[in-house]
Structure formats: structure tokens, C-alpha cells
mmCIF file of C-alpha atoms in Angstrom:
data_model
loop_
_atom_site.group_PDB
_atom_site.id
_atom_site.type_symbol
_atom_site.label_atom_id
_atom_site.label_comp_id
_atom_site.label_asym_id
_atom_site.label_seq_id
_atom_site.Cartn_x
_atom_site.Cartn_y
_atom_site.Cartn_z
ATOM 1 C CA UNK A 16 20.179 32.998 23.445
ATOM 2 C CA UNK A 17 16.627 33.230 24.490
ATOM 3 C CA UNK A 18 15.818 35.674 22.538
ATOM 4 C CA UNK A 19 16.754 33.073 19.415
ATOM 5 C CA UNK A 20 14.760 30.456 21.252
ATOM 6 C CA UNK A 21 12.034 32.124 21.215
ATOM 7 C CA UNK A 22 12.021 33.553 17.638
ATOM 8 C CA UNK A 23 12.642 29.836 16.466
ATOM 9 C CA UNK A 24 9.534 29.146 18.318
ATOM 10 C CA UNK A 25 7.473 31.675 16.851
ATOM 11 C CA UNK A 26 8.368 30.317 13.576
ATOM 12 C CA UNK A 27 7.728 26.779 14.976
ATOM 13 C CA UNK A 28 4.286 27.316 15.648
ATOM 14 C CA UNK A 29 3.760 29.934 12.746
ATOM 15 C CA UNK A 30 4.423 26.989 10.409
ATOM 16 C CA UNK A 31 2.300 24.264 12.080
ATOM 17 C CA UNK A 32 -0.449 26.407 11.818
ATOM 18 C CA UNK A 33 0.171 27.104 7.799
ATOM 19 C CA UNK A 34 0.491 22.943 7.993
ATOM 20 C CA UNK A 35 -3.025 22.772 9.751
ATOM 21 C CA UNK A 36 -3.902 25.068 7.375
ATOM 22 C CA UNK A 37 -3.308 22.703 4.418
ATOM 23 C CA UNK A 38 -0.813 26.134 3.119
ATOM 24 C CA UNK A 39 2.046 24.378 2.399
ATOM 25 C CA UNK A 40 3.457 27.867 0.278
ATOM 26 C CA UNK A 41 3.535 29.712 3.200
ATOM 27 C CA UNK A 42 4.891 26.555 5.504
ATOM 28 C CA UNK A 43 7.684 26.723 2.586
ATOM 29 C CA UNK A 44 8.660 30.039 2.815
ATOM 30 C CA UNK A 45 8.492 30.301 6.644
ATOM 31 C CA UNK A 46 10.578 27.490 6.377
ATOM 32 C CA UNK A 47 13.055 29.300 4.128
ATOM 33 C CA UNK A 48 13.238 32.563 6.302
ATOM 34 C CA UNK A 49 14.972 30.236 9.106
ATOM 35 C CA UNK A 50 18.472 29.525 7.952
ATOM 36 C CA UNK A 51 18.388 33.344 6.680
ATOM 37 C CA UNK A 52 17.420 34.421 10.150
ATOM 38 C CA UNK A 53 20.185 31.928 12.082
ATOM 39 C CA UNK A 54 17.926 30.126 13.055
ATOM 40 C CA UNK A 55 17.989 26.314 12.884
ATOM 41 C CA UNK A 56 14.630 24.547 12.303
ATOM 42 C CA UNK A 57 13.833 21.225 14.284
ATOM 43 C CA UNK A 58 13.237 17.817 12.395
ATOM 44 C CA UNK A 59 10.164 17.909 13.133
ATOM 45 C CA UNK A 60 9.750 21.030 11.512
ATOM 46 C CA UNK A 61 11.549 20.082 8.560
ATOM 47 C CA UNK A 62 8.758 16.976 8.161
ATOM 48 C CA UNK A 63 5.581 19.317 8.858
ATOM 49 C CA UNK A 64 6.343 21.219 6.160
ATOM 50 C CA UNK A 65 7.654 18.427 3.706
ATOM 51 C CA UNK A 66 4.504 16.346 4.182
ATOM 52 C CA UNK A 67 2.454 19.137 4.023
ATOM 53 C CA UNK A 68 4.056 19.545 0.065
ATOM 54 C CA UNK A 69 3.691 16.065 -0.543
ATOM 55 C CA UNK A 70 0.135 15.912 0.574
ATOM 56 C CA UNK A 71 -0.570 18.106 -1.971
ATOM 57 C CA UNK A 72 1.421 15.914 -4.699
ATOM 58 C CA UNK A 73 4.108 19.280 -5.090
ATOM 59 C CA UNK A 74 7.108 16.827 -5.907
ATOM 60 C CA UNK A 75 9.358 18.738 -6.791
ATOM 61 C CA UNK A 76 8.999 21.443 -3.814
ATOM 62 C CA UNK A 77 8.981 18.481 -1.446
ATOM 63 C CA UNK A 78 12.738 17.548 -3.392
ATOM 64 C CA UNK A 79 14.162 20.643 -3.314
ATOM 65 C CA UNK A 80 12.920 20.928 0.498
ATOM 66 C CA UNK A 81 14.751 17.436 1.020
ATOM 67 C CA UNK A 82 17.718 18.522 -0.868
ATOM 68 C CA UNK A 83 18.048 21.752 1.368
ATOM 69 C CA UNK A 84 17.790 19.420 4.621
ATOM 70 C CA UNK A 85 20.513 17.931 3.434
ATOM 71 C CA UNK A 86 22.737 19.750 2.471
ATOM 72 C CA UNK A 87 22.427 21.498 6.223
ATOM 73 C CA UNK A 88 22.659 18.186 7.816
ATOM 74 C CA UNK A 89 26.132 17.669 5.907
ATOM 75 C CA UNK A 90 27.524 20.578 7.541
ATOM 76 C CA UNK A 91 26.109 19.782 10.522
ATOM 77 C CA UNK A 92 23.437 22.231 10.889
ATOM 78 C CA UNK A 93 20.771 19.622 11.017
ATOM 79 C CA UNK A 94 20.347 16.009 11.801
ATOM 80 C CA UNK A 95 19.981 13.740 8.818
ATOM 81 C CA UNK A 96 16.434 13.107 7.372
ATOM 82 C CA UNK A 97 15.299 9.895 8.811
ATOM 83 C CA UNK A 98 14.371 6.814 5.662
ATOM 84 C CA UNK A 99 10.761 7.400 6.131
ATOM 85 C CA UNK A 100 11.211 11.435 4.624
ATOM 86 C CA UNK A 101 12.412 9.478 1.791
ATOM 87 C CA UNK A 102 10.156 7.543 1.277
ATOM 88 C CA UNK A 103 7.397 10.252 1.268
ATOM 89 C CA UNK A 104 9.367 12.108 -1.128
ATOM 90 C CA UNK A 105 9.775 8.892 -3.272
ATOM 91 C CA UNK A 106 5.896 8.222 -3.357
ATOM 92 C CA UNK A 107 4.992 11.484 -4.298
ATOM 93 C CA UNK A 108 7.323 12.045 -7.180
ATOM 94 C CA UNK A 109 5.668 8.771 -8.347
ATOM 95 C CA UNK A 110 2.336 9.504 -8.336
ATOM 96 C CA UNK A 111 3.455 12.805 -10.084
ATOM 97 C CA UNK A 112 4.870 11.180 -12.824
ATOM 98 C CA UNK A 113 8.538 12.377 -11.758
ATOM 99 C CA UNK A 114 10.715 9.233 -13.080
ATOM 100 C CA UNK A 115 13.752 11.474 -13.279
ATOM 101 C CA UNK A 116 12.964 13.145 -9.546
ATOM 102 C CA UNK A 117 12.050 9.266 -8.088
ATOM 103 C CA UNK A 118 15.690 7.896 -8.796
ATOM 104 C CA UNK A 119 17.003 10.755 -8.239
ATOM 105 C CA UNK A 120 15.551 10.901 -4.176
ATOM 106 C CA UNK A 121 16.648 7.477 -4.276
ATOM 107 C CA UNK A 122 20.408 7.671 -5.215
ATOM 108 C CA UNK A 123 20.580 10.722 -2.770
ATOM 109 C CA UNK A 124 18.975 8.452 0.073
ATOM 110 C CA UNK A 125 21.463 5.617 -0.672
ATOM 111 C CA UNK A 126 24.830 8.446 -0.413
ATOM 112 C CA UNK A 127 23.253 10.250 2.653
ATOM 113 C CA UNK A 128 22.222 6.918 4.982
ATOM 114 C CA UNK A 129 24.292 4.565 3.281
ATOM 115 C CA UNK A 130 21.711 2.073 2.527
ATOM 116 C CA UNK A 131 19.126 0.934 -0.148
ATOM 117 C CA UNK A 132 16.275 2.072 2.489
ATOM 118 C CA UNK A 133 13.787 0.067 4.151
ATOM 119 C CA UNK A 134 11.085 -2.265 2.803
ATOM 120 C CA UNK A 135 8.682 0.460 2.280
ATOM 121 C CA UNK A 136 11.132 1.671 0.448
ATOM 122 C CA UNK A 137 11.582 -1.469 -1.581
ATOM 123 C CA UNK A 138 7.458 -1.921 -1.685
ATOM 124 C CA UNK A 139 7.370 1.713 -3.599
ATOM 125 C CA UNK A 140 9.715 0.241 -6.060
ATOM 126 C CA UNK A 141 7.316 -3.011 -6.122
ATOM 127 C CA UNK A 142 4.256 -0.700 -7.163
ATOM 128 C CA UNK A 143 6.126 1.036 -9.646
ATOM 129 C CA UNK A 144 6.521 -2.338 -11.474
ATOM 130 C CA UNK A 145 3.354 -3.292 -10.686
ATOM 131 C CA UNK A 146 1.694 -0.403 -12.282
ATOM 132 C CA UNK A 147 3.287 -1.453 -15.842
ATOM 133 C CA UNK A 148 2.402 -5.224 -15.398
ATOM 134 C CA UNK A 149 6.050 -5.784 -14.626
ATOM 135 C CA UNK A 150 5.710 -8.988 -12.540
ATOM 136 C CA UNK A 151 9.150 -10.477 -13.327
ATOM 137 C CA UNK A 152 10.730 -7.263 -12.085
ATOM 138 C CA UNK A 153 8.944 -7.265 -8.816
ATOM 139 C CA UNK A 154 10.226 -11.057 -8.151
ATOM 140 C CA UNK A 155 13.602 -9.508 -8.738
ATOM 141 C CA UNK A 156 12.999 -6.586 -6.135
ATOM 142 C CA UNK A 157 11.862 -9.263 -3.340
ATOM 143 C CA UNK A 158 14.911 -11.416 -3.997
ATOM 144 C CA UNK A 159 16.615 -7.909 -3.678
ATOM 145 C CA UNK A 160 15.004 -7.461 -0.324
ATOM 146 C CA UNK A 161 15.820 -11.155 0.884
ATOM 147 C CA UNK A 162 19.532 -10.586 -0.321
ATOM 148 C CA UNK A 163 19.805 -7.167 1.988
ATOM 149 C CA UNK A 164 18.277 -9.152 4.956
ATOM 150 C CA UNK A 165 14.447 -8.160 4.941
ATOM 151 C CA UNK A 166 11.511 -10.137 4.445
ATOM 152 C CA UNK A 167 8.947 -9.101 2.403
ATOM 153 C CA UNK A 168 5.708 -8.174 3.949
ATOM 154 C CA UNK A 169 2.038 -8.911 3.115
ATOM 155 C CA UNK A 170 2.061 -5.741 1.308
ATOM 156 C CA UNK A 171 5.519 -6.628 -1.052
ATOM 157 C CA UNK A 172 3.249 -10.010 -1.668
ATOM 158 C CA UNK A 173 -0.116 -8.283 -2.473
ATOM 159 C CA UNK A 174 1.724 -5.606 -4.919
ATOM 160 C CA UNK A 175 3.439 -8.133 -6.915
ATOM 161 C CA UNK A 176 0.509 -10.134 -7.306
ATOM 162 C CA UNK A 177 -1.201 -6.783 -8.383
ATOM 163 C CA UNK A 178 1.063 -6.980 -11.215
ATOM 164 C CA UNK A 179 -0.493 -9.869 -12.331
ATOM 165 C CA UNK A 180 -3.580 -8.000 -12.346
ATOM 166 C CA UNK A 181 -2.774 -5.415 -14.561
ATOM 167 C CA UNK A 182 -5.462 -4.857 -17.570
ATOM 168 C CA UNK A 183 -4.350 -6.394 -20.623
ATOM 169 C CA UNK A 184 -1.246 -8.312 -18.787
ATOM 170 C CA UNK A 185 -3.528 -10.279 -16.731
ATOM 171 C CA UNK A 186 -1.790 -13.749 -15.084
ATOM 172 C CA UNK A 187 -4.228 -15.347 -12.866
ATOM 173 C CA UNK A 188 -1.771 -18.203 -12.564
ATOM 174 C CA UNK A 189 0.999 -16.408 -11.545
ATOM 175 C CA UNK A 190 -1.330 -14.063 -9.080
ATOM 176 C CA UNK A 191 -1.681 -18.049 -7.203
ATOM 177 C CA UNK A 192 1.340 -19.248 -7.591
ATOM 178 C CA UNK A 193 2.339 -15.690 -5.562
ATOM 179 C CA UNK A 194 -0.439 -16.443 -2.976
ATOM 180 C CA UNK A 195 1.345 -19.956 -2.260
ATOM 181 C CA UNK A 196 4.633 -18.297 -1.901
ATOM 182 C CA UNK A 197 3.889 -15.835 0.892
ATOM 183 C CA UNK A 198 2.357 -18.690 2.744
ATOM 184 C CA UNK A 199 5.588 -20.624 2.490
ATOM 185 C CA UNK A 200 7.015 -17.564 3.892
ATOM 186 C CA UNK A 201 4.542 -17.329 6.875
ATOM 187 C CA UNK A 202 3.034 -14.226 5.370
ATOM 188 C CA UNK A 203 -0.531 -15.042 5.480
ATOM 189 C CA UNK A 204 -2.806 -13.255 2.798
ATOM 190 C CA UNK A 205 -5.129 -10.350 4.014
ATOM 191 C CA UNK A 206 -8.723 -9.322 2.072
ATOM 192 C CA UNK A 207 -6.675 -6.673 -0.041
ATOM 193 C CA UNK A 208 -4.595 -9.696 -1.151
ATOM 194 C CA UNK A 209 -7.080 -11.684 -1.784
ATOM 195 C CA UNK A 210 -8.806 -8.967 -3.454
ATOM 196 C CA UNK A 211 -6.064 -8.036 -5.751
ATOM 197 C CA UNK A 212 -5.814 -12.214 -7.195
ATOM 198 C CA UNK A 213 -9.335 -12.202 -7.556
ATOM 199 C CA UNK A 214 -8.881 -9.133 -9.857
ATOM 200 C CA UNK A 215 -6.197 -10.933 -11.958
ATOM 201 C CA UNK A 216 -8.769 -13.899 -12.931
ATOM 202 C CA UNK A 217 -11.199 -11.492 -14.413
ATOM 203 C CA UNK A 218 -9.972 -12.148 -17.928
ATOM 204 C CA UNK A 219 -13.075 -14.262 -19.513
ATOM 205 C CA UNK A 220 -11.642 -17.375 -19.632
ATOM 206 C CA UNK A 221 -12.910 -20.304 -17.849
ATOM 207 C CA UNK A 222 -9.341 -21.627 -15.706
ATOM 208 C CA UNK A 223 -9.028 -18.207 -14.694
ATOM 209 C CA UNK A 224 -12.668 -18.463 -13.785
ATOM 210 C CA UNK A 225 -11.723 -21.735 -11.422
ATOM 211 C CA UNK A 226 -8.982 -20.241 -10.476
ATOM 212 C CA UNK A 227 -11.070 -17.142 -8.531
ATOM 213 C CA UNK A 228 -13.320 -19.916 -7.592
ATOM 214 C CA UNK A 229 -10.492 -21.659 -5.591
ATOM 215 C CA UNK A 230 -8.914 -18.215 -4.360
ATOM 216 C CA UNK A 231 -12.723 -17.582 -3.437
ATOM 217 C CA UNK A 232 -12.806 -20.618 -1.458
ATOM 218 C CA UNK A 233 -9.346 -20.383 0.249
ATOM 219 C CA UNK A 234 -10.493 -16.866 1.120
ATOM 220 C CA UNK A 235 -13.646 -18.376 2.896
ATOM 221 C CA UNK A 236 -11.706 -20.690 4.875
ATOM 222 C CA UNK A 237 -9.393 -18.083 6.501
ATOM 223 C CA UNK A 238 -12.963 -16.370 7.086
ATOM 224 C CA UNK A 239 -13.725 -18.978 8.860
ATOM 225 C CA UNK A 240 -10.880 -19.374 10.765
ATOM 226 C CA UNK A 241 -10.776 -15.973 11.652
ATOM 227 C CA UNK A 242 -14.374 -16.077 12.733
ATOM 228 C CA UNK A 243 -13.502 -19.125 15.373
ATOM 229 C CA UNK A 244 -10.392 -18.492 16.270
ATOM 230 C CA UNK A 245 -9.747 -15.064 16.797
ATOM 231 C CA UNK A 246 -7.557 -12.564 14.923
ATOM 232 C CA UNK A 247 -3.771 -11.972 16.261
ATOM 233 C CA UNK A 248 -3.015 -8.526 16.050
ATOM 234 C CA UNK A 249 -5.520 -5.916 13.908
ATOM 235 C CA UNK A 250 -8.385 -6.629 12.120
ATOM 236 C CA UNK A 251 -7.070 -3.491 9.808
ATOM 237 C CA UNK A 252 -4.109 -5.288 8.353
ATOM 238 C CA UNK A 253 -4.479 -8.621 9.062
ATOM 239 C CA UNK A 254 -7.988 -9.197 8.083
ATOM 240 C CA UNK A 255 -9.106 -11.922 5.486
ATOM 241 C CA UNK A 256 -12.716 -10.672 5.946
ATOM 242 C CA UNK A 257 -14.309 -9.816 2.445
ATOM 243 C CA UNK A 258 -15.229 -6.170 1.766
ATOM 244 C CA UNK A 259 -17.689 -4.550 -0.344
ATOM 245 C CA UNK A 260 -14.876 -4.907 -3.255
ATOM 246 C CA UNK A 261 -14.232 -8.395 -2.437
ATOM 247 C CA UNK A 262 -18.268 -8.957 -3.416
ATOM 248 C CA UNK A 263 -18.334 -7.003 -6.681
ATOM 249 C CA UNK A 264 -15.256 -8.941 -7.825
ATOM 250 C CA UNK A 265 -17.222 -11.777 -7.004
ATOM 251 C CA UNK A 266 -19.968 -11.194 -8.763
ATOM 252 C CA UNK A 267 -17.970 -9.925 -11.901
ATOM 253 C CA UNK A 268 -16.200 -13.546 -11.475
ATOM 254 C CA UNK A 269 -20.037 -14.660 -11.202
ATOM 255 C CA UNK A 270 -20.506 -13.062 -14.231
ATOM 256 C CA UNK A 271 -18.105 -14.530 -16.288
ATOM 257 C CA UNK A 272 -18.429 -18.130 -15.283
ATOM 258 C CA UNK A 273 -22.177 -17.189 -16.637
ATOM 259 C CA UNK A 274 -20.497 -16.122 -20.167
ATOM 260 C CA UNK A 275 -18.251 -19.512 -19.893
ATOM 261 C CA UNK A 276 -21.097 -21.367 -19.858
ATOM 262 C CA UNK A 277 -23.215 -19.830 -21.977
ATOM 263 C CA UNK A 278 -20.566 -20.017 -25.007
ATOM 264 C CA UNK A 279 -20.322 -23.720 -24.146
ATOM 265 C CA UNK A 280 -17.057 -24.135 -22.089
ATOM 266 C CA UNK A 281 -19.223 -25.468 -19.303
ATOM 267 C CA UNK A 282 -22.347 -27.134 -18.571
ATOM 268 C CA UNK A 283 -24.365 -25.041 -16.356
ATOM 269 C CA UNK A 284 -25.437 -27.329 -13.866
ATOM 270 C CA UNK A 285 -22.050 -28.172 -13.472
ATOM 271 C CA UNK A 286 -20.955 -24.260 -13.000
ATOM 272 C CA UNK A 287 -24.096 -23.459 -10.378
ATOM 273 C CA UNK A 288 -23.144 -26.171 -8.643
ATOM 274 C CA UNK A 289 -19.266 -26.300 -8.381
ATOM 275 C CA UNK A 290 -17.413 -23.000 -9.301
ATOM 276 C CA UNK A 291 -20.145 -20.539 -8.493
ATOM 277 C CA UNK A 292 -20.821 -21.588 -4.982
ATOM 278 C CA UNK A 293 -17.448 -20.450 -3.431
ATOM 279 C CA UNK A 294 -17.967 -17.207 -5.133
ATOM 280 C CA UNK A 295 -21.751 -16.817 -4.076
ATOM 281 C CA UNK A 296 -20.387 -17.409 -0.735
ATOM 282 C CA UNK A 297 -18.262 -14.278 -1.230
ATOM 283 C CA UNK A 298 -21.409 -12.125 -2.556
ATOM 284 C CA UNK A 299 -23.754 -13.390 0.644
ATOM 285 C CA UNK A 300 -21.051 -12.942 3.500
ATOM 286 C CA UNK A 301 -22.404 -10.316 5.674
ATOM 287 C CA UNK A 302 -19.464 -8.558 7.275
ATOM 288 C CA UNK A 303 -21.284 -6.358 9.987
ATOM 289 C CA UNK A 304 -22.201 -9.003 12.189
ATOM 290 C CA UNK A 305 -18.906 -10.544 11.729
ATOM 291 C CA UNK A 306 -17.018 -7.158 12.945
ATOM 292 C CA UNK A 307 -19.128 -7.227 15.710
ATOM 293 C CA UNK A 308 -17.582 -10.479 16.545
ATOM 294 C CA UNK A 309 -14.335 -9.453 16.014
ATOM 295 C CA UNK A 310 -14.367 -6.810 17.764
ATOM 296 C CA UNK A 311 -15.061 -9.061 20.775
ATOM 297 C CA UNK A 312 -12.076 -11.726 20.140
ATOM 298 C CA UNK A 313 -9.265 -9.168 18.673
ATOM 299 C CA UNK A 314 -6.409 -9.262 20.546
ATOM 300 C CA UNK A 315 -4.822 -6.475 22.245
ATOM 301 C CA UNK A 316 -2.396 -4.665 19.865
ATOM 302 C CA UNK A 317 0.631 -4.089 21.917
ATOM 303 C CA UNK A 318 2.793 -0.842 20.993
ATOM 304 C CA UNK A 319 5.919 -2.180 18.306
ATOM 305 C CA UNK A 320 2.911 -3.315 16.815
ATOM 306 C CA UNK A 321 0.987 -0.465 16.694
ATOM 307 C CA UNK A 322 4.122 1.318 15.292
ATOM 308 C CA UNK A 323 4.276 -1.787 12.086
ATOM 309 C CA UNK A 324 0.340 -1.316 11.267
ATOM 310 C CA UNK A 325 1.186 2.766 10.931
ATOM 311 C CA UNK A 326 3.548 1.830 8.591
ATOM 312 C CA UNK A 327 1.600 -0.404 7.045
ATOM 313 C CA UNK A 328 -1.202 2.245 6.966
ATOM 314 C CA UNK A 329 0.476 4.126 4.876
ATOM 315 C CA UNK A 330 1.925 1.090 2.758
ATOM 316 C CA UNK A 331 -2.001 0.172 1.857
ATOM 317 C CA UNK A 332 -2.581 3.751 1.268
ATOM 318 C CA UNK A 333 -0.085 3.137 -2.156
ATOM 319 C CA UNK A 334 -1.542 -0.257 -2.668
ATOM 320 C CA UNK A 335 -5.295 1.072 -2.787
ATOM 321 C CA UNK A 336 -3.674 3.962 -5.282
ATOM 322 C CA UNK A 337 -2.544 1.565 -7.480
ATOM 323 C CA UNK A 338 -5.502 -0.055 -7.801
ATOM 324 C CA UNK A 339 -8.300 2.396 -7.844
ATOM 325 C CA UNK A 340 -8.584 3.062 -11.713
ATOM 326 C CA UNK A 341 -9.524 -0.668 -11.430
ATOM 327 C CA UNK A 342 -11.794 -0.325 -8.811
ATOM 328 C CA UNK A 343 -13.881 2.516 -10.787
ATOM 329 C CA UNK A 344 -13.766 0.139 -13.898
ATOM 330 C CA UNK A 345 -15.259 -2.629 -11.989
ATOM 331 C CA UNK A 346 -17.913 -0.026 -10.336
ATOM 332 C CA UNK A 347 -19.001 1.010 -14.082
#
């Protein structure tokens, strides 16, 4: 009737503004009052008010939320939460600490859409492993992926290597071998990949020390190429250019190539001359002028695109998670 229509409106908009609001206890019980009411909230409703929850990291809310969406949607009151509610759900009962909650989310998402999800699905699972320095497991997730027909992205690349970067499990061999792999793949490395391997070779000894120095070096030559050439797609997620974190891992790489030498590994002329320079190349690169530039040759994005880097947004949004407690030990 429209009497109902417009009562489910009123709750509609009574809700988005608790969202706006950053309320998500009154979004929740607004929510609530709907069903009790007869009155059947929208998807998009159902979303506003989940990632309002999640923002603010209240897991189990946000599963009991899901849960409730469901069970509607099974008897046809609703339509089905879409993978990417998962997902949300997923993430934030990780970064709670909710092991039992996370596979539980999971199993429900594999009865109620009949599948395993989609990669950022699988790329949560990746940074769970990748958080305990796990980086066998997270070779047997992307074989996972390959085996249900998707192809691991730069980010599924960049969070296994980050298991190789893992403090005390470092494996700055393994980070490489990882960096050649995606490129067999044509998945070509971005800065927070490159990033991520340089992190694994801070471990004081002096091949992991060559080893930065060669990712250092590899990472100047898609600079380069980036630089001449122009940039396919956006400089956000597709970008080799080094940041502000690429130049203190640098210089911590600088650092310890200094400590190689001076306990005798290497002679110092030798170091100043070969290893460091790729890395001092890293510390000198001035990025402003060279966003100028590509902001001149980027290409125009066109809209599936656009749609992948949102995605992908949110994908880096984990990856940076998992790595800040190493970006603050870095800093100190």
C-alpha cells in the first residue's frame, strides 16, 4: 500500500542518516524495527547498515546482521546478500580476532551462493596466512584459486610475498622467486609489491642485502618504463613509482649493506659502488615531478575498469593493514 511505501521510506532515510552519522546502534535497531513492522528493507539498506558495523570493527553485530539477511532471503523475504557483504563481514571478523566467526561467515557464504566466493575472497584468506608467516599455505590458496578458474591478482601476488616478510620468518628468496612468478603470469608488480619484497630482505645479511639491491633495480626499470611509456590504466593500482615507504626501506637496506661491510662481508668500495647505487637511486627519486608527468600520459580509465580498481581499493586497504605494524617499526 502506499501508506507501507512510505513508512519503509521513512525508515530508509532514517537509517542513512544514523549511517552518515557514523551510529551504527541506532542504524541496527532501525533496522530491526522493519521486519517487526512488515516492512521489508531494501539491499541496499541491508549493506548501509552492515558496513556501517563493520566500519566500526563490531564483528559480531555485522554476523548476526548477515545471518538475519539470510535467513529472510531463504524464505524469500529478501534477495540474497551479494559475495562482496561477505567479504566485508569476513575482513572484519579478522581484524577482530574472530577465527571462530571468520569460518564461520565463510561456510555460510559457500551453502547460501554455492561457491567458495570470489578472489577477494580468496586474497582475505591469503592475508590471514600471511600475517603468521604462512607462505606455503598461501601458494596452496593460489593453486586453489587457479583450480576454481580465477587468476590471482597483483594483490594475491603482493600478500603472499608479504608472507615472506613477516618478522622473524623473513625469506627474501622466496619474496623473488614470487616476484618472477606473477610476471610469468602477466601480473606485473606495482610499488606496494615491490615495497613488500624489499621489506623481506631487511634481515642483516648480505644476499638478502643484494637481493633488495636487484629488486631495487628491477623496480627502477619499470620506473623508467613507466616514465616513457605511459601507464595503462591507473596510476593508483598499477603504479611501480616509489613512495615515501619505498625510500625508507631503501635506506634501511642502505643501512644494512653499511653493517655488511663494516663486519667484513664486503669491501666497501665494492658496496658504494655496486649494491648501494640501485638503492640510492630509490632514496633520490623525486616522485612529484614524475606525477606531474603522469598525470599527462595516463590513459583514460574506462568504466569495468573503474569498477576492478574499487575493488582493488579496498583489496590494498587489507594489504596496507597487514603491513602497518611494520611500517611503524621501520618509522622508529
Amino acid at each position: 500500500s502506499a501508506a507501507q511505501r512510505a513508512c519503509t521510506l521513512i525508515h530508509k532515510r532514517a537509517i542513512g542518516k544514523a549511517c552518515d552519522d557514523d551510529n551504527w546502534k541506532l542504524a541496527v535497531k532501525l533496522l530491526e524495527l522493519m521486519p517487526k513492522r512488515s516492512l521489508t528493507p531494501a539491499t541496499s539498506v541491508w549493506r548501509r547498515v552492515l558496513s556501517t558495523c563493520c566500519k566500526n570493527e563490531k564483528s559480531r553485530k555485522a554476523t548476526a546482521i548477515l545471518l538475519d539477511w539470510i535467513t529472510l532471503a531463504a524464505e524469500g523475504k529478501a534477495e540474497k546478500p551479494p559475495v562482496a557483504v561477505f567479504n566485508t563481514v569476513v575482513n572484519t571478523c579478522e581484524v577482530c580476532g574472530e577465527e571462530g566467526l571468520t569460518v564461520k561467515v565463510l561456510d555460510v557464504m559457500k551453502d547460501t551462493l554455492d561457491m567458495q566466493g570470489n578472489i577477494i575472497t580468496f586474497n582475505i584468506a591469503l592475508k590471514r596466512l600471511a600475517k603468521i608467516g604462512n607462505p606455503a599455505g598461501c601458494e596452496g590458496i593460489l593453486i586453489g584459486m587457479l583450480n576454481e578458474g580465477l587468476e590471482p591478482n597483483v594483490v594475491s601476488y603482493t600478500t603472499t610475498i608479504g608472507a615472506c616478510a613477516k618478522e622473524g620468518k623473513k625469506d627474501p628468496a622466496a619474496a623473488y622467486m614470487w616476484l618472477q612468478r606473477m610476471r610469468t603470469r602477466d601480473v606485473q608488480p606495482n610499488y606496494h609489491t615491490y615495497n613488500t619484497a624489499l621489506a623481506a630482505c631487511l634481515d642483516g645479511k648480505l644476499a638478502s642485502t643484494f637481493l633488495g639491491a636487484k629488486i631495487a633495480e628491477e623496480m627502477m626499470e619499470d620506473t623508467e618504463k613507466e616514465i616513457t611509456c605511459g601507464l595503462k590504466g591507473s596510476v593508483n593500482f598499477k603504479s611501480a613509482l616509489p613512495d615515501s615507504y619505498t625510500q625508507l626501506l631503501a635506506r634501511q637496506l642502505m643501512k644494512q649493506l653499511r653493517e655488511n661491510w663494516r663486519s667484513g662481508d664486503i669491501d666497501m668500495a665494492l658496496a658504494k659502488s655496486t649494491t648501494r647505487v640501485p638503492l640510492l637511486k630509490l632514496v633520490d627519486f623525486d616522485k612529484t615531478v614524475d606525477e606531474a608527468r603522469m598525470a599527462e600520459i595516463q590513459c583514460e580509465v574506462p568504466e569495468d575498469e573503474r569498477v576492478a580498481n574499487a575493488e582493488q581499493d579496498y583489496e590494498f586497504t587489507l594489504l596496507k593493514e597487514m603491513h602497518k605494524d611494520d611500517h611503524r617499526t621501520a618509522m622508529v
